[in-house]
Short mmCIF file of C-alpha atoms in Angstrom, two decimals:
data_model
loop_
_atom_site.label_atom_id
_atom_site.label_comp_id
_atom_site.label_asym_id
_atom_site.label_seq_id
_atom_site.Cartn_x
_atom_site.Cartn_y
_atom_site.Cartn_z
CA UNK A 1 11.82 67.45 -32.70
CA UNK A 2 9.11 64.92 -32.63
CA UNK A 3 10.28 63.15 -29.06
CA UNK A 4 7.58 60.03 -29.82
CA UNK A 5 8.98 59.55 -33.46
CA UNK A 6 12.52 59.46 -32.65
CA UNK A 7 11.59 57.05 -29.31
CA UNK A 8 9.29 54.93 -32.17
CA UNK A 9 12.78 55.20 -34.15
CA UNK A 10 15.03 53.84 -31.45
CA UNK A 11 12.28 51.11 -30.72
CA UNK A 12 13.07 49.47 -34.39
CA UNK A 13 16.21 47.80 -33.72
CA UNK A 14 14.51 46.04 -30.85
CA UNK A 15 12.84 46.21 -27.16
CA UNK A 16 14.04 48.60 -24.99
CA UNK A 17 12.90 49.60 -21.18
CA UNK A 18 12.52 53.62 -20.62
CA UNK A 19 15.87 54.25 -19.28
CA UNK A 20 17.72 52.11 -21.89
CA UNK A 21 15.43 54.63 -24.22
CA UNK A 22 16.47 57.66 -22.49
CA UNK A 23 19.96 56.73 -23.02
CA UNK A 24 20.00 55.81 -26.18
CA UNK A 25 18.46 59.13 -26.87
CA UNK A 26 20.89 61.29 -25.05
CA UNK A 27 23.43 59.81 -26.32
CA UNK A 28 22.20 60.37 -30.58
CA UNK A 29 20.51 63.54 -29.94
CA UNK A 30 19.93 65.03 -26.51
CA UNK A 31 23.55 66.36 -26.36
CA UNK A 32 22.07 69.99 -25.47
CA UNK A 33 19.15 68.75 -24.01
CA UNK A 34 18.59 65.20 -22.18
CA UNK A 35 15.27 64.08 -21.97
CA UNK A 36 13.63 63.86 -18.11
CA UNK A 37 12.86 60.47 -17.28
CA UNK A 38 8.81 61.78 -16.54
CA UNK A 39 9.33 62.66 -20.40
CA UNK A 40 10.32 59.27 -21.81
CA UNK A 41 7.51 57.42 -19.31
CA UNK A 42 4.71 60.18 -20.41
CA UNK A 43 5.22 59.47 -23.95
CA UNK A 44 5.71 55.79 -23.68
CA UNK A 45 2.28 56.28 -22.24
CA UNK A 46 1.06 57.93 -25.06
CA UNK A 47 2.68 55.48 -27.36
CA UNK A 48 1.06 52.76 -25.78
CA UNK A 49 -2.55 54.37 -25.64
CA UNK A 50 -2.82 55.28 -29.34
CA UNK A 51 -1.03 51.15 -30.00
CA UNK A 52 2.29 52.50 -31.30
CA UNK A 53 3.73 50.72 -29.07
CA UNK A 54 3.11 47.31 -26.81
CA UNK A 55 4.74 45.94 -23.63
CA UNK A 56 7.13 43.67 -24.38
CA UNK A 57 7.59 42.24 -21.30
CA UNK A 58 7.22 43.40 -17.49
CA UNK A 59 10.16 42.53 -15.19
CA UNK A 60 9.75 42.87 -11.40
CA UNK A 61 12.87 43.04 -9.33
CA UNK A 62 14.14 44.89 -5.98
CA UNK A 63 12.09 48.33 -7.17
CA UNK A 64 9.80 49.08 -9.36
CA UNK A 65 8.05 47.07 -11.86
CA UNK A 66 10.23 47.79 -15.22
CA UNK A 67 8.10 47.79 -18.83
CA UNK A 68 10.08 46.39 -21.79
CA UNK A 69 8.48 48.30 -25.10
CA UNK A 70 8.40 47.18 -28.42
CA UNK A 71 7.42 48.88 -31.35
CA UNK A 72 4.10 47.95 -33.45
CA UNK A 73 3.09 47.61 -36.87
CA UNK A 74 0.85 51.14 -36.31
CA UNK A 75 4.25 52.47 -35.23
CA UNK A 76 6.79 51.64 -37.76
CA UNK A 77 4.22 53.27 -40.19
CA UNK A 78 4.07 55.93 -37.98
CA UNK A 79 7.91 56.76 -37.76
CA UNK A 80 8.07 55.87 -42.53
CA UNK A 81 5.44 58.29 -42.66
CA UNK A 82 7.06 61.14 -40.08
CA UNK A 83 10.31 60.37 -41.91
CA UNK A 84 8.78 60.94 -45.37
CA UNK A 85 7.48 64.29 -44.79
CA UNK A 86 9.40 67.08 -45.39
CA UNK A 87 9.84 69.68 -42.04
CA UNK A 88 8.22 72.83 -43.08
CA UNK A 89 11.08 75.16 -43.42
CA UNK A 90 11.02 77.91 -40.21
CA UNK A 91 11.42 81.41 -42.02
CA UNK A 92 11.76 83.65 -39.14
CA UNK A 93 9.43 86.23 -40.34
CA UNK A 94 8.46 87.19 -37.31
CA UNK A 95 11.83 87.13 -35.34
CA UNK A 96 12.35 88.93 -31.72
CA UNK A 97 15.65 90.69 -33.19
CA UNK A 98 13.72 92.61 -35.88
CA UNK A 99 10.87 92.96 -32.80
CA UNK A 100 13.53 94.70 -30.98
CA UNK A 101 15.58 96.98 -33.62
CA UNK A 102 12.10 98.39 -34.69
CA UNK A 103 11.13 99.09 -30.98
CA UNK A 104 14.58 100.59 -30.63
CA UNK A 105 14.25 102.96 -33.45
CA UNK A 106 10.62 103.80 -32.47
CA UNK A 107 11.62 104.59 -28.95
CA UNK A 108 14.79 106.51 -29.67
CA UNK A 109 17.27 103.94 -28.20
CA UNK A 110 20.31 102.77 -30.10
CA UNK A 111 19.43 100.48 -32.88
CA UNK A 112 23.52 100.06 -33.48
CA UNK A 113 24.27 99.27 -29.99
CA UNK A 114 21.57 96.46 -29.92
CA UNK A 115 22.96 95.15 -33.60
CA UNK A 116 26.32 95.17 -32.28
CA UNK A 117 25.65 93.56 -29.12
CA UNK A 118 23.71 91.23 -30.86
CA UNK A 119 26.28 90.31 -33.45
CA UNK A 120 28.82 90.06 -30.25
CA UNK A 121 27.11 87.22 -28.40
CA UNK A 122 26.20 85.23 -32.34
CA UNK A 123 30.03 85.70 -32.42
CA UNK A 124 30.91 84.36 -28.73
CA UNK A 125 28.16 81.05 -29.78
CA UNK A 126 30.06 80.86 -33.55
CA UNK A 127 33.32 80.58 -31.78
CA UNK A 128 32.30 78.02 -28.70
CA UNK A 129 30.16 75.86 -31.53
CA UNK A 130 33.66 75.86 -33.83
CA UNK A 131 35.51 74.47 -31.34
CA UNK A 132 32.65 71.79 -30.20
CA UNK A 133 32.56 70.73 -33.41
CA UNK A 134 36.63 70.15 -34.00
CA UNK A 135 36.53 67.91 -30.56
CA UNK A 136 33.12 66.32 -31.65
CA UNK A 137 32.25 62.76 -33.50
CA UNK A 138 30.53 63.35 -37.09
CA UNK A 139 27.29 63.48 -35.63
CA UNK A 140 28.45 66.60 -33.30
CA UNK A 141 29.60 68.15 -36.35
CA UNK A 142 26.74 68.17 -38.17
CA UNK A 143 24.62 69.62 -35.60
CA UNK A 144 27.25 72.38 -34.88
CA UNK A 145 27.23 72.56 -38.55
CA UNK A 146 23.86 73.48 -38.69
CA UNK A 147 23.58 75.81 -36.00
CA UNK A 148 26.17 77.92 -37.24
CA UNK A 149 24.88 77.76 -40.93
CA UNK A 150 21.68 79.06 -39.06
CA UNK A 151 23.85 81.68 -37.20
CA UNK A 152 25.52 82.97 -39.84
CA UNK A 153 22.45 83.44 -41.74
CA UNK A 154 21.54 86.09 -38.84
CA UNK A 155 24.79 87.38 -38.98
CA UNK A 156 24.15 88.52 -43.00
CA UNK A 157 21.16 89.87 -41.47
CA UNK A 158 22.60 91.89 -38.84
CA UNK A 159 24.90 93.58 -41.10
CA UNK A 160 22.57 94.15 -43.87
CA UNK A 161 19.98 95.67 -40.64
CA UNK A 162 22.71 97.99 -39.84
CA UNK A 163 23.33 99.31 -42.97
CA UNK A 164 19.94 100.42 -43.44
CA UNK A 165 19.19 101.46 -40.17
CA UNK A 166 18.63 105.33 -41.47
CA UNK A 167 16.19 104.06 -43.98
CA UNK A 168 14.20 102.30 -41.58
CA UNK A 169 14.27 104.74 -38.61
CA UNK A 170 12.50 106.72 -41.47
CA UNK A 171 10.09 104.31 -42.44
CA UNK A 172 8.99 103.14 -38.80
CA UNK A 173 8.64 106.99 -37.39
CA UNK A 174 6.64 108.07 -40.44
#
């Protein structure tokens, strides 16, 4: 996730200090993992340098001086143009699980035994994300949604592995 798009993103609806933009990002998408406070103030820094962003205003109280951003012109093109283009699809084709079946096979350990442990703890995360996503608001349930699409996916794979485990031992000792 692009952490300066979706901070551009939250900036359109109007000026917003760092924490109000650390909260406002926990709260639509850092459910599994809140930003640090050093993160937000880094990339408003960042923001600011390349003129995505502007201080808004500058408000100087008991602490620390507090920076109101607002978004610019240079960044609301930014964040339509980030929007517009399509993620490049992650295909996985060089994943750690096939990494460690091969080295399995080609050091005489049990291939099954990591498969099934492996399709064990996908399991255990199916079952926890199911039930996160039957307490959760719609946007929980789409992201569980998607993980466990994603999970699932490995799940075919893990069962179409094991089945041709023989064939591959073959294949990777030859």
């Amino acid at each position: 996730m692009s952490i300066g798009h979706t901070l551009l993103g939250l900036l359109e609806s109007g000026p917003r200090h760092g924490y109000d933009l650390k909260r406002a990002f926990d709260d639509r998408f850092g459910h599994d993992r809140p930003l640090h406070y050093g993160q937000v103030y880094a990339t408003m820094s960042r923001l600011l340098k390349n003129g995505l962003v502007e201080v808004d205003s500058v408000e100087s109280g008991g602490g620390p001086e507090r920076k109101r951003y607002a978004i610019t012109e240079a960044g609301v093109t930014d964040v339509e143009q980030w929007l517009a283009r399509p993620e490049k699809p992650e295909p996985y084709l060089q994943s750690t699980l096939y990494t460690k079946v091969v080295l399995a096979l080609l050091t005489g350990r049990s291939a099954t035994g990591l498969l099934d442990a492996q399709r064990a703890e996908h399991m255990r995360l199916m079952r926890a994300l199911t039930e996160r996503k039957r307490r959760g608001d719609l946007a929980d349930q789409l992201l569980c949604e998607h993980a466990l699409f994603h999970l699932e996916a490995d799940v075919r794979w893990l069962e179409l592995a094991a089945g041709r485990l023989d064939r591959l031992a073959s294949e990777v000792r030859a």
